[in-house]
mmCIF file of C-alpha atoms and ligand atoms in Angstrom:
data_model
loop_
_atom_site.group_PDB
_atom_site.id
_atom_site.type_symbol
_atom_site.label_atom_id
_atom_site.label_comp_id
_atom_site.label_asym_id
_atom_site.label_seq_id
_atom_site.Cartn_x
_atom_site.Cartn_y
_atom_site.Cartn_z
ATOM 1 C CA UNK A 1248 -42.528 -57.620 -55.182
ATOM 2 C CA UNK A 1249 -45.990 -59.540 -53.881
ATOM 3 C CA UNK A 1250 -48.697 -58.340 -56.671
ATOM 4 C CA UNK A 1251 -52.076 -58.903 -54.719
ATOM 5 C CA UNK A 1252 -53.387 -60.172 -58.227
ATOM 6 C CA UNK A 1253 -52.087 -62.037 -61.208
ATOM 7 C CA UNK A 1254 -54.099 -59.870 -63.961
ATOM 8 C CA UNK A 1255 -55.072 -56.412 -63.895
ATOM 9 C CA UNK A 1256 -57.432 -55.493 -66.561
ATOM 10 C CA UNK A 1257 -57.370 -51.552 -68.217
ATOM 11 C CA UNK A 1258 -60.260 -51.132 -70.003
ATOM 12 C CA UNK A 1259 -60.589 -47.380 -71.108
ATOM 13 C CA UNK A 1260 -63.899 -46.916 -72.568
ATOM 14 C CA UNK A 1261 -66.435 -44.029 -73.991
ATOM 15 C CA UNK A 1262 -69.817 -44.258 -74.568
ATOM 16 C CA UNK A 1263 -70.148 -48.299 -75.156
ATOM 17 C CA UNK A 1264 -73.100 -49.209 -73.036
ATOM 18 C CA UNK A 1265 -74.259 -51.681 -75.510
ATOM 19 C CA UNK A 1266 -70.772 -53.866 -75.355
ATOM 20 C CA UNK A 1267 -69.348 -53.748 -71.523
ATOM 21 C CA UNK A 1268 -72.162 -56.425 -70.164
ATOM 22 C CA UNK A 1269 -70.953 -58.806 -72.609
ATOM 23 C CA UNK A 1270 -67.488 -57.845 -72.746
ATOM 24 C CA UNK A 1271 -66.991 -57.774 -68.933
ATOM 25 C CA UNK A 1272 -68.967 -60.919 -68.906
ATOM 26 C CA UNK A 1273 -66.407 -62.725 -71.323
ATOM 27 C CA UNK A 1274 -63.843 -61.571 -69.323
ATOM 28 C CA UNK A 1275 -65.118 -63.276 -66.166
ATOM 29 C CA UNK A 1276 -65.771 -66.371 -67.884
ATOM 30 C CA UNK A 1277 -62.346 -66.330 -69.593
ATOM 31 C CA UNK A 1278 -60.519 -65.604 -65.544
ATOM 32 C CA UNK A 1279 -63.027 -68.518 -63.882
ATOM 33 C CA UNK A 1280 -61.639 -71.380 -66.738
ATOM 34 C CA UNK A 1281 -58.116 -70.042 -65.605
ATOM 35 C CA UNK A 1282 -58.641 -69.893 -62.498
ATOM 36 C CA UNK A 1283 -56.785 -66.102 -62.229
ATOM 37 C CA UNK A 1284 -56.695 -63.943 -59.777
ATOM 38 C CA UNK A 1285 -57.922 -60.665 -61.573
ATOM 39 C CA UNK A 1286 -59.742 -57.343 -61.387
ATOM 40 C CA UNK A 1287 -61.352 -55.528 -64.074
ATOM 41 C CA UNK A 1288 -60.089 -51.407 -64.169
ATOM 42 C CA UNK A 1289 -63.042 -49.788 -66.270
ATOM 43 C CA UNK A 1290 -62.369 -45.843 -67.110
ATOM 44 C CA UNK A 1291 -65.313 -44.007 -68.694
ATOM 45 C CA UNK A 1292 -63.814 -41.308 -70.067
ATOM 46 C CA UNK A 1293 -66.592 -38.483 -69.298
ATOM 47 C CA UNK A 1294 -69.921 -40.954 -71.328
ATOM 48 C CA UNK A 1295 -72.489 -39.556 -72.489
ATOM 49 C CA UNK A 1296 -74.709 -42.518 -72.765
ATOM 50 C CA UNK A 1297 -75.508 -45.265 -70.297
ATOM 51 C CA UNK A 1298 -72.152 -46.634 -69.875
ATOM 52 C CA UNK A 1299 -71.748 -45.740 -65.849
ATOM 53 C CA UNK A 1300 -75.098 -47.204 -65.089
ATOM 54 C CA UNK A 1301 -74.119 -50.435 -66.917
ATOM 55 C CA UNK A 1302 -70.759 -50.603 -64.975
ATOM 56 C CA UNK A 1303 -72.831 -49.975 -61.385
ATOM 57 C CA UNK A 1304 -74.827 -52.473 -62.323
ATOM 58 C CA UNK A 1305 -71.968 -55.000 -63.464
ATOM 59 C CA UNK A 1306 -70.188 -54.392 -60.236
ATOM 60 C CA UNK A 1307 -73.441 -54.655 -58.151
ATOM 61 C CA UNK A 1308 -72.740 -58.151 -55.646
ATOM 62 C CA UNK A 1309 -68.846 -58.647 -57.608
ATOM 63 C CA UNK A 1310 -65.833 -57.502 -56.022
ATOM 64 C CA UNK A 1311 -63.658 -57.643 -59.342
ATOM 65 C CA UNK A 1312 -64.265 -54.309 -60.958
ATOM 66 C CA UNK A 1313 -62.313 -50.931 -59.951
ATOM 67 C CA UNK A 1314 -64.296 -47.819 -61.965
ATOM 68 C CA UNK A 1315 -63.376 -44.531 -62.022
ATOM 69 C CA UNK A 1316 -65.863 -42.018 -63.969
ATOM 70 C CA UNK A 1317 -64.124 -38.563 -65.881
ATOM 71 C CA UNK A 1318 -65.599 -35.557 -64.805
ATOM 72 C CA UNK A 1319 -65.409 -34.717 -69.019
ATOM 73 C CA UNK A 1320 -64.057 -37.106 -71.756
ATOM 74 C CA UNK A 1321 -60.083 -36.670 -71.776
ATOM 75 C CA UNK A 1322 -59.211 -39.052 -74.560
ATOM 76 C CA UNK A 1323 -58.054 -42.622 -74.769
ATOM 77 C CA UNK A 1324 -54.382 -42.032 -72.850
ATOM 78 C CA UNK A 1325 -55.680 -40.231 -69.856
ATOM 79 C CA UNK A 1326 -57.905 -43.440 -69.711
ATOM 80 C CA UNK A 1327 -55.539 -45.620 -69.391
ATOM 81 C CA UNK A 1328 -53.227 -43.509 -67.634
ATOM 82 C CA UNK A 1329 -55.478 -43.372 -64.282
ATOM 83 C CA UNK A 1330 -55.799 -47.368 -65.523
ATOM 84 C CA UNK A 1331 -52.319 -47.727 -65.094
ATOM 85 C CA UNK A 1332 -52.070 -45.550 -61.893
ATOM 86 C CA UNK A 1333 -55.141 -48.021 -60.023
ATOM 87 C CA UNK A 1334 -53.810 -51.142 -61.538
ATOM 88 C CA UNK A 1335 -51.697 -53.629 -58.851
ATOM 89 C CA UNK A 1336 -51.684 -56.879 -60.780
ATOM 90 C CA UNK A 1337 -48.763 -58.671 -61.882
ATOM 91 C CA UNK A 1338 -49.378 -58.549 -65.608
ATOM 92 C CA UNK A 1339 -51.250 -55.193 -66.362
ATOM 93 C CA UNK A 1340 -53.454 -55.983 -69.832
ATOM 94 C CA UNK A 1341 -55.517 -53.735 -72.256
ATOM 95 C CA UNK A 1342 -57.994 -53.585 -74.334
ATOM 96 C CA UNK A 1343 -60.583 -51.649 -76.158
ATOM 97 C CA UNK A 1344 -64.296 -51.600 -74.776
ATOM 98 C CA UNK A 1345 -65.882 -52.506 -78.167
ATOM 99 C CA UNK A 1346 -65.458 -56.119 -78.153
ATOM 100 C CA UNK A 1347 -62.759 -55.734 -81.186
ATOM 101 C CA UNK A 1348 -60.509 -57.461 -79.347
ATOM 102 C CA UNK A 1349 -61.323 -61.169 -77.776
ATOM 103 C CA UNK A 1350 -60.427 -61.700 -73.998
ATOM 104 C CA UNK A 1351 -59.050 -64.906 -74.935
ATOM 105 C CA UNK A 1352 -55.952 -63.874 -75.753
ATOM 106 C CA UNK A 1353 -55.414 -62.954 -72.571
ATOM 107 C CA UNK A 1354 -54.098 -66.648 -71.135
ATOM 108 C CA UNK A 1355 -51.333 -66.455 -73.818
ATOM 109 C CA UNK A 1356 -50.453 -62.775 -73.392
ATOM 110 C CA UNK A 1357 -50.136 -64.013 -69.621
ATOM 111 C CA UNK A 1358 -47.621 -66.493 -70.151
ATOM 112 C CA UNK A 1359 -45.670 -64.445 -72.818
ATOM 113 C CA UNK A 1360 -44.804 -62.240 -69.844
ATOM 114 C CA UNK A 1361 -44.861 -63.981 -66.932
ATOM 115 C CA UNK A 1362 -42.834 -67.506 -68.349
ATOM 116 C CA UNK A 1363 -41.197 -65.743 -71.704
ATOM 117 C CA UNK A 1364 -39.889 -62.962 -70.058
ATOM 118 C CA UNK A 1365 -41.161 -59.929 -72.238
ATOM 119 C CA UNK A 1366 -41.441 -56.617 -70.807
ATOM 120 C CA UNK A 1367 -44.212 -56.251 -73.167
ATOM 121 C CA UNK A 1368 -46.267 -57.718 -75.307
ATOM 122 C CA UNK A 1369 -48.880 -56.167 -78.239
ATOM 123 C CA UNK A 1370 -51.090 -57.537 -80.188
ATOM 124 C CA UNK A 1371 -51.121 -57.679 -84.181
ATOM 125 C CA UNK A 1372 -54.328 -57.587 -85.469
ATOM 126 C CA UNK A 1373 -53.134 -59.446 -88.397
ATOM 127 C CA UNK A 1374 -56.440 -59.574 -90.430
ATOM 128 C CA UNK A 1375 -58.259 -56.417 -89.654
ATOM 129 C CA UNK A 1376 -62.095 -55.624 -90.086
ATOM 130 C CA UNK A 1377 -61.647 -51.603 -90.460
ATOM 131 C CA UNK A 1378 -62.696 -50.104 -93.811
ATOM 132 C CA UNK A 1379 -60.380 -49.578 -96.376
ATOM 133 C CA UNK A 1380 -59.428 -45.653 -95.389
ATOM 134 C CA UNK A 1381 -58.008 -47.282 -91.862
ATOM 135 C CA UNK A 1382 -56.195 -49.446 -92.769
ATOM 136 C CA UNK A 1383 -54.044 -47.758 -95.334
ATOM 137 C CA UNK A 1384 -53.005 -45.139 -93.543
ATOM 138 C CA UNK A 1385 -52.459 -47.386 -90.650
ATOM 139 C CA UNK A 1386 -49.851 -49.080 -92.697
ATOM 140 C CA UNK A 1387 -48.610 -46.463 -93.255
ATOM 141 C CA UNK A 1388 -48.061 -44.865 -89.473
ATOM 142 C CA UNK A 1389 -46.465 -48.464 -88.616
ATOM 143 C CA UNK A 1390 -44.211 -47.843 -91.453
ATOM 144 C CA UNK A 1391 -43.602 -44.507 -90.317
ATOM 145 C CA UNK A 1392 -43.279 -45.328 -86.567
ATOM 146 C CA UNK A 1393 -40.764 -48.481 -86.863
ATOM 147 C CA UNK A 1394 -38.339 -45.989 -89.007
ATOM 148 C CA UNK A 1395 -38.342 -43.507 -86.614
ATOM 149 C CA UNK A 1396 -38.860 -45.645 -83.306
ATOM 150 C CA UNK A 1397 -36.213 -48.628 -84.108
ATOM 151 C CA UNK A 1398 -39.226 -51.369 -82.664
ATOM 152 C CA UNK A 1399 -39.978 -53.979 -85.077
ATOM 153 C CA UNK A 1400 -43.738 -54.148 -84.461
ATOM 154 C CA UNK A 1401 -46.438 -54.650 -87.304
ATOM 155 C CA UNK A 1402 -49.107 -52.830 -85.620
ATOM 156 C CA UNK A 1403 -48.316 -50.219 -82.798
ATOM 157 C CA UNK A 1404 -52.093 -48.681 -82.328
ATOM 158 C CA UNK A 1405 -53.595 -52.326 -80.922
ATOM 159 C CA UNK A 1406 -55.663 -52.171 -77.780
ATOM 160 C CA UNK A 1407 -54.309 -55.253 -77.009
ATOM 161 C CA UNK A 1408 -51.068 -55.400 -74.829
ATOM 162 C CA UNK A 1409 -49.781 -57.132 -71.794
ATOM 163 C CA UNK A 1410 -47.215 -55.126 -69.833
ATOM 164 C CA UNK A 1411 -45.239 -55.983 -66.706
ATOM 165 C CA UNK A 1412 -46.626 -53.958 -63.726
ATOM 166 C CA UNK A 1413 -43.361 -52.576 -63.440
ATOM 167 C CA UNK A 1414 -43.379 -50.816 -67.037
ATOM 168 C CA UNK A 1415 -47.041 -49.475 -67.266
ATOM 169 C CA UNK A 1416 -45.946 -47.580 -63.564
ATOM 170 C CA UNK A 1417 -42.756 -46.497 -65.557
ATOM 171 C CA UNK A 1418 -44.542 -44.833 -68.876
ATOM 172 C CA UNK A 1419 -46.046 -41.343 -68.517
ATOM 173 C CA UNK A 1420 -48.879 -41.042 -70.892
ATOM 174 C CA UNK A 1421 -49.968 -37.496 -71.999
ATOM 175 C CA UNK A 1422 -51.515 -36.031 -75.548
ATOM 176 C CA UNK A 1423 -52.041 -39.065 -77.862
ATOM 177 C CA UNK A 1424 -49.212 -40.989 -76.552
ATOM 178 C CA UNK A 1425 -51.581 -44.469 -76.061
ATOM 179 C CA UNK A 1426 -49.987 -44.979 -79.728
ATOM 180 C CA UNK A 1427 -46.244 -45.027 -78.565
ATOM 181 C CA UNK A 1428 -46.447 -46.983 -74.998
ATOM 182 C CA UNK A 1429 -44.134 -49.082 -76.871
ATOM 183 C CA UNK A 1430 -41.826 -46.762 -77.490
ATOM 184 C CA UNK A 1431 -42.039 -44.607 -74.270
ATOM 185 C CA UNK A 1432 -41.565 -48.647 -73.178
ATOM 186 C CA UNK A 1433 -38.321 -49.047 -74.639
ATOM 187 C CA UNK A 1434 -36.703 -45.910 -74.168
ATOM 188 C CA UNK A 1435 -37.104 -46.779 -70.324
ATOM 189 C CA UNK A 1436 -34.973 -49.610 -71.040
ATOM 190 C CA UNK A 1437 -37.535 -52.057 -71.153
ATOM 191 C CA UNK A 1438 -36.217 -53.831 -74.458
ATOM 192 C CA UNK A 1439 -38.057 -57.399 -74.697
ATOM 193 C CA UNK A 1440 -40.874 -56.488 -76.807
ATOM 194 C CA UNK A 1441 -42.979 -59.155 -78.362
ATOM 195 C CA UNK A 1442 -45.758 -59.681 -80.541
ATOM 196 C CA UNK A 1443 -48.607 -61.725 -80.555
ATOM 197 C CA UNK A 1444 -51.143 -62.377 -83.787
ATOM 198 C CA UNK A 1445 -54.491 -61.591 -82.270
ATOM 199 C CA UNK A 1446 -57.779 -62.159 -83.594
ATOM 200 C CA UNK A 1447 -59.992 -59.047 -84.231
ATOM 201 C CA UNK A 1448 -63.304 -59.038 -84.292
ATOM 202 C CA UNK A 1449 -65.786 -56.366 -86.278
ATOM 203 C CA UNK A 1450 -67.328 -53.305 -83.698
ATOM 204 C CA UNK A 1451 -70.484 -54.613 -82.811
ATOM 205 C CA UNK A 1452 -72.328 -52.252 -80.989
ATOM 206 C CA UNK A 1453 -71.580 -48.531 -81.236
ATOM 207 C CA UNK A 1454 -69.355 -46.731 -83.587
ATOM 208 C CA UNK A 1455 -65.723 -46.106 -83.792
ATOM 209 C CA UNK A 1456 -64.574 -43.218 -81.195
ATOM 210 C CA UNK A 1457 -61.593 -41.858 -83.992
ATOM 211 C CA UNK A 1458 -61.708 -40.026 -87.185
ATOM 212 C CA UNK A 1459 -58.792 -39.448 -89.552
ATOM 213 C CA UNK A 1460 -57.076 -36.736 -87.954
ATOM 214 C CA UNK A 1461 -55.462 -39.542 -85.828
ATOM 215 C CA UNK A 1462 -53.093 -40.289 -88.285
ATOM 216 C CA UNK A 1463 -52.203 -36.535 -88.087
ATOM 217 C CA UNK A 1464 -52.198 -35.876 -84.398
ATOM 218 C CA UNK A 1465 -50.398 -39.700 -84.343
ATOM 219 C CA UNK A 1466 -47.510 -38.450 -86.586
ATOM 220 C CA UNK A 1467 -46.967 -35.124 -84.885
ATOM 221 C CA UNK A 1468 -47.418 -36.857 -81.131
ATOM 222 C CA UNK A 1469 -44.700 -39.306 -82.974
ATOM 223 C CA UNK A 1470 -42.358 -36.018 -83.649
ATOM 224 C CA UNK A 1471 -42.681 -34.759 -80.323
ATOM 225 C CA UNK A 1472 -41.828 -38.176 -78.584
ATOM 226 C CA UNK A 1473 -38.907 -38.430 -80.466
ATOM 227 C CA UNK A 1474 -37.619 -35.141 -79.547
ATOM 228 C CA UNK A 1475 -38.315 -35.739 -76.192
ATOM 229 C CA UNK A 1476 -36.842 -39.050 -75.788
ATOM 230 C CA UNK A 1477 -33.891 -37.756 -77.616
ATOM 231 C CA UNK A 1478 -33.388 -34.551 -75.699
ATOM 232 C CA UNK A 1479 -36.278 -33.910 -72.375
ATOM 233 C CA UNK A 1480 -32.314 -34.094 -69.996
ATOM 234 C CA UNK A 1481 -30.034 -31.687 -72.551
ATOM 235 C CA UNK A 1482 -32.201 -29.736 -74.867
ATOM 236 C CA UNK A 1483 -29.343 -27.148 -75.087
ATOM 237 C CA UNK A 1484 -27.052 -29.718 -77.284
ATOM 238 C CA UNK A 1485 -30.495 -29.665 -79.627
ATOM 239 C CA UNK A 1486 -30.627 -26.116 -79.547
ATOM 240 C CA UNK A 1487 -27.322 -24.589 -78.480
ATOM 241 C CA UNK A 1488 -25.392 -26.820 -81.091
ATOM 242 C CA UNK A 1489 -27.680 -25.093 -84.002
ATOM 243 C CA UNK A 1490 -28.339 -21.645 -82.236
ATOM 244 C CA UNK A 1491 -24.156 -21.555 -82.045
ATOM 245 C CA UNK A 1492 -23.609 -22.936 -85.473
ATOM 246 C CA UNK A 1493 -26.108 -20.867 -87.240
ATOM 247 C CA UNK A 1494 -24.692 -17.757 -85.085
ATOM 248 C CA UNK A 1495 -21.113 -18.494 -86.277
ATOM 249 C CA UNK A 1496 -22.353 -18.789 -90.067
ATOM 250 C CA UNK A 1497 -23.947 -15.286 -89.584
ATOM 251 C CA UNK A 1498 -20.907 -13.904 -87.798
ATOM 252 C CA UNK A 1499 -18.709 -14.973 -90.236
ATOM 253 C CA UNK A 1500 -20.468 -13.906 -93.316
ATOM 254 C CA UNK A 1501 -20.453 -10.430 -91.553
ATOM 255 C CA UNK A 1502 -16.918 -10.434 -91.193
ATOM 256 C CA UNK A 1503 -16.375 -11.210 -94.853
ATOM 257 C CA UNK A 1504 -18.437 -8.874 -95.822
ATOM 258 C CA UNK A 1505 -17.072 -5.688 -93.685
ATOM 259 C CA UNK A 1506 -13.191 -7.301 -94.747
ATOM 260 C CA UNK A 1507 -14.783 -7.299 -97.911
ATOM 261 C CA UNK A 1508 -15.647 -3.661 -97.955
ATOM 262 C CA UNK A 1509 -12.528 -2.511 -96.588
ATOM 263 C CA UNK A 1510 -10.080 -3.937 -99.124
ATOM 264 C CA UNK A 1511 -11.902 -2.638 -102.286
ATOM 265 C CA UNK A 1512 -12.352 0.759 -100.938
ATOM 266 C CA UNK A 1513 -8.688 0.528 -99.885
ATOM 267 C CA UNK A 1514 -7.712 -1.069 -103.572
ATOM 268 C CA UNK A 1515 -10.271 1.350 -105.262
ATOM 269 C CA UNK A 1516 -12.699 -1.074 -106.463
ATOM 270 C CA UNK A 1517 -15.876 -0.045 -107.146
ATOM 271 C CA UNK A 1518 -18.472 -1.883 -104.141
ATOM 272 C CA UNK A 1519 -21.314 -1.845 -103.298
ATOM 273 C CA UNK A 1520 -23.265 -1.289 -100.694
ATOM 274 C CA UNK A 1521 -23.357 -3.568 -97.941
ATOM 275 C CA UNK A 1522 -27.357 -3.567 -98.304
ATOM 276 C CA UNK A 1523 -27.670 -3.749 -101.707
ATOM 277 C CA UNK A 1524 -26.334 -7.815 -101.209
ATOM 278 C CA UNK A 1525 -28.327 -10.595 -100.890
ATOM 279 C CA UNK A 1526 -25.773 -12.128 -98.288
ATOM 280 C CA UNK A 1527 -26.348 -9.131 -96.138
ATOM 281 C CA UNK A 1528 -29.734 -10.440 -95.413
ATOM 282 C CA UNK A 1529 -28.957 -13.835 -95.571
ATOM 283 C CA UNK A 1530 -26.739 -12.969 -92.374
ATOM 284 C CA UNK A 1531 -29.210 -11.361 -90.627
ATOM 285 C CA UNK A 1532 -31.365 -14.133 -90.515
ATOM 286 C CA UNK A 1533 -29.003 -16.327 -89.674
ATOM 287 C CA UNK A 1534 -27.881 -14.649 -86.679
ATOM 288 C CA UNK A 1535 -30.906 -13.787 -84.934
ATOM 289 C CA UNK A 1536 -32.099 -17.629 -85.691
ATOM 290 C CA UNK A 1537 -28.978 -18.361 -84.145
ATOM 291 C CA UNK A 1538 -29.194 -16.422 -81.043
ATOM 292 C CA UNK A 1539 -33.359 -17.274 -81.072
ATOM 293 C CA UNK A 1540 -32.885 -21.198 -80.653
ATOM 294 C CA UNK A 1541 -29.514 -20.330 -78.378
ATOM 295 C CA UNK A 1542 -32.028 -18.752 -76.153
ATOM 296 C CA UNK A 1543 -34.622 -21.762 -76.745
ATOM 297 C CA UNK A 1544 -31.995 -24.053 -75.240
ATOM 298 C CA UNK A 1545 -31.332 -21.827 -72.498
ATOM 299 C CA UNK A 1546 -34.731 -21.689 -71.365
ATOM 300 C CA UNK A 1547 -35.457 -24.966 -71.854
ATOM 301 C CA UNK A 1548 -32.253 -26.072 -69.991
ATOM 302 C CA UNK A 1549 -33.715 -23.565 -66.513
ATOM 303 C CA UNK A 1550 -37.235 -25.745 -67.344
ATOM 304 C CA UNK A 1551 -34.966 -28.792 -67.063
ATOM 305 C CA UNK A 1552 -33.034 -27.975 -63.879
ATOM 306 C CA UNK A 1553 -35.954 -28.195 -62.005
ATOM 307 C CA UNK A 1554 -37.307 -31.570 -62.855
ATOM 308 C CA UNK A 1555 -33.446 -32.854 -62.416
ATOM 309 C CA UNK A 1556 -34.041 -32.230 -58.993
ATOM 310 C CA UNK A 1557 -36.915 -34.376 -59.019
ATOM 311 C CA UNK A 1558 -34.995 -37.163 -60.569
ATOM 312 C CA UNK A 1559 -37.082 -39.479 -62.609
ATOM 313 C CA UNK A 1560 -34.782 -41.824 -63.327
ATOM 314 C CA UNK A 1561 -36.094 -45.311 -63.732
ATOM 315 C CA UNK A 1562 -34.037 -47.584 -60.931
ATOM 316 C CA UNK A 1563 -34.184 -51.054 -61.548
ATOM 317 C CA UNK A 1564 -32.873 -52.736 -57.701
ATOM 318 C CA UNK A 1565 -30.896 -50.975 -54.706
ATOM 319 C CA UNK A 1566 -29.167 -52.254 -52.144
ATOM 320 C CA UNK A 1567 -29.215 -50.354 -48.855
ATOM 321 C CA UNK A 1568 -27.992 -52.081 -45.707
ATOM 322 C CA UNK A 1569 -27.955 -48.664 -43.765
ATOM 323 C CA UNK A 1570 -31.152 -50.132 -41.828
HETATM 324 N N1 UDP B 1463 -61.977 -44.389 -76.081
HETATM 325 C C1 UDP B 1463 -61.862 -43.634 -74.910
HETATM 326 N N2 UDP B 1463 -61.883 -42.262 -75.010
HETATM 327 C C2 UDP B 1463 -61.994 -41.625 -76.202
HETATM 328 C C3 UDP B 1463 -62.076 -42.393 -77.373
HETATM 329 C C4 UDP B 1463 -62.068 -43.779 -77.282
HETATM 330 O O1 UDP B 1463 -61.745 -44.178 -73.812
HETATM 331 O O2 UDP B 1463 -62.019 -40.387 -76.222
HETATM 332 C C5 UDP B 1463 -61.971 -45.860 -75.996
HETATM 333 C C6 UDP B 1463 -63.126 -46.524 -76.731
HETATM 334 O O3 UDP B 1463 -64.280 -46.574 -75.944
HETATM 335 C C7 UDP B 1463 -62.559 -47.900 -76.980
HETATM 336 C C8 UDP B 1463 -61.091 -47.615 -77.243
HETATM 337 O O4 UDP B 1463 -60.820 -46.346 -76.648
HETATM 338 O O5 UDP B 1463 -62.680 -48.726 -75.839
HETATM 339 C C9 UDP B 1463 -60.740 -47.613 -78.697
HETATM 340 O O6 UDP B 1463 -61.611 -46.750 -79.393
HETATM 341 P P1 UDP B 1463 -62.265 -47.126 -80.793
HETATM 342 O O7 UDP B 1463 -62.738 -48.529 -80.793
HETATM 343 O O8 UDP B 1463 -63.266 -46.070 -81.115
HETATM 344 O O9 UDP B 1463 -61.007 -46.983 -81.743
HETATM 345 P P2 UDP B 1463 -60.664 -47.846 -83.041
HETATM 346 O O10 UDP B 1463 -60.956 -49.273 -82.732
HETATM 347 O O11 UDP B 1463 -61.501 -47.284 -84.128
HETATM 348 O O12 UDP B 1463 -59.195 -47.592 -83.234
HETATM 349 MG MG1 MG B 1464 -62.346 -50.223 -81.835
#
């Protein structure tokens, strides 16, 4: 595959006016000592402030920067989703718009993939300048994310990563998901993922574009990939193995309970009444959860059979001689 550029460069921004002159500015200095062949993919996700102006103004004479401009701001992953969709370089890179992470990284990130091998790369902002209530609870949604992900990387939320073209036009980003490309990465069979210790630098200009609630809109985004990685092609063994197992429970408690009833008026035992038990209830539940998440599968599975058609399995060569 011919790549008509060596670097493609995702920057997803919103409202940073005061840092894209000097950032895109590093950048070009950083590509010239190279000697790269580059562009620059800007995404202002729906500014309010000056931010498009600067970029016209940066692109004015230059034939290195691709912008596109949201109608509304969409969040971080829609960014660099349409990023990801414009970018044709060989090595796809990206970073933040606040000048928190250095563009000289990006010869080393460079080689990583294109001599080393990896799939991927991401940064590790090693020593961090956040404030104390970020980076606690980002240790703790690294913890939380290598457990349930299986990818032994120290820091998963960097803006810094190098991709191979081939994986960013592989990952479909949606919700939050910019957190998990990693993992989204790897369960598309792209396995060689490194790390790099990257320098980070303190926000200059502007303030940051996340509150706390990340770490709970990360976790649950976490759950749902999870689920989905585990189970988008056969929900129904999710849901039909527990709808059917919990249905069984129920049914059989039932039984017990009628048999139950039936002997001891038979025997002349006192009993009593089938709704004056605990377990009566208990199998009620337990059936209709049963038959509720049965159902769930079902659906889900008549969902599914119409993506199957569309097939989005990631192919990795073909031969066809038939021409
Ligand atoms: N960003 C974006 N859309 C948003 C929020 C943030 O494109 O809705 C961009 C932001 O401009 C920056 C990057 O995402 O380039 C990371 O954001 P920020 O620096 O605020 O995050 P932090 O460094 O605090 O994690
Ligand atoms: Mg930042």
């Amino acid at each position: 595959m011919n790549y008509p550029f060596q670097i493609s460069i995702v920057i997803p921004l919103y409202n940073e006016d005061e840092s894209l002159p000097e950032l895109v500015a590093w950048i070009r200095k950083v590509m010239a000592e190279n000697s790269f062949t580059y562009e620059i993919i800007l995404i202002d996700d729906g500014s309010s402030d000056k931010s498009w102006d600067v970029i016209n103004q940066l692109s004015v004479g230059q034939s290195d920067i691709l912008a596109s401009r949201f109608n509304r701001n969409y969040g971080k992953s829609a960014g660099l989703s349409i990023g990801f969709k414009l970018a044709k370089g060989e090595v796809v890179i990206t970073m933040d718009a606040d000048l928190q992470d250095s563009p000289d990284e990006i010869p080393d990130l460079y080689k990583m993939i294109t001599m080393e091998g990896y799939d991927m790369v991401s940064g590790w902002k090693k020593k961090r300048y956040d404030p104390l209530s970020k980076t606690i609870p980002t240790k703790l949604f690294n913890a939380v994310t290598r457990r349930f992900s299986g990818i032994q990387l120290n820091d998963f939320n960097c803006g810094l990563k190098a991709y191979k073209n081939k994986v960013i036009k592989a990952v479909e980003l949606y919700g939050e998901m910019h957190r998990y490309i990693p993992v989204l990465a790897k369960w598309n069979g792209f396995v060689k993922i490194g790390e790099k210790v990257v320098e980070h630098r303190p926000r200059k200009y502007g303030v940051t574009k996340f509150g706390l609630e990340r770490f709970l809109y990360g976790f649950l985004d976490l759950l749902s990939i999870t689920f989905v990685t585990k189970f988008k092609k056969r929900p129904m063994h999710f849901f039909g193995a527990w709808g059917f197992s919990s249905f069984l429970l129920g049914f059989f408690i039932t039984l017990w309970m009628v048999g139950e009833k039936f002997y001891k008026a038979k025997m002349n035992i006192p009993v009593r009444d089938v709704t004056d038990q605990p377990l009566f209830y208990i199998a009620l539940v337990v059936l209709i959860v049963g038959v509720q998440m049965f159902l769930a599968g079902y659906l889900a599975e008549l969902m599914n059979s119409d993506s199957h058609k569309k097939n989005d399995y990631l192919i990795a060569s073909q031969i066809d001689k038939t021409l």
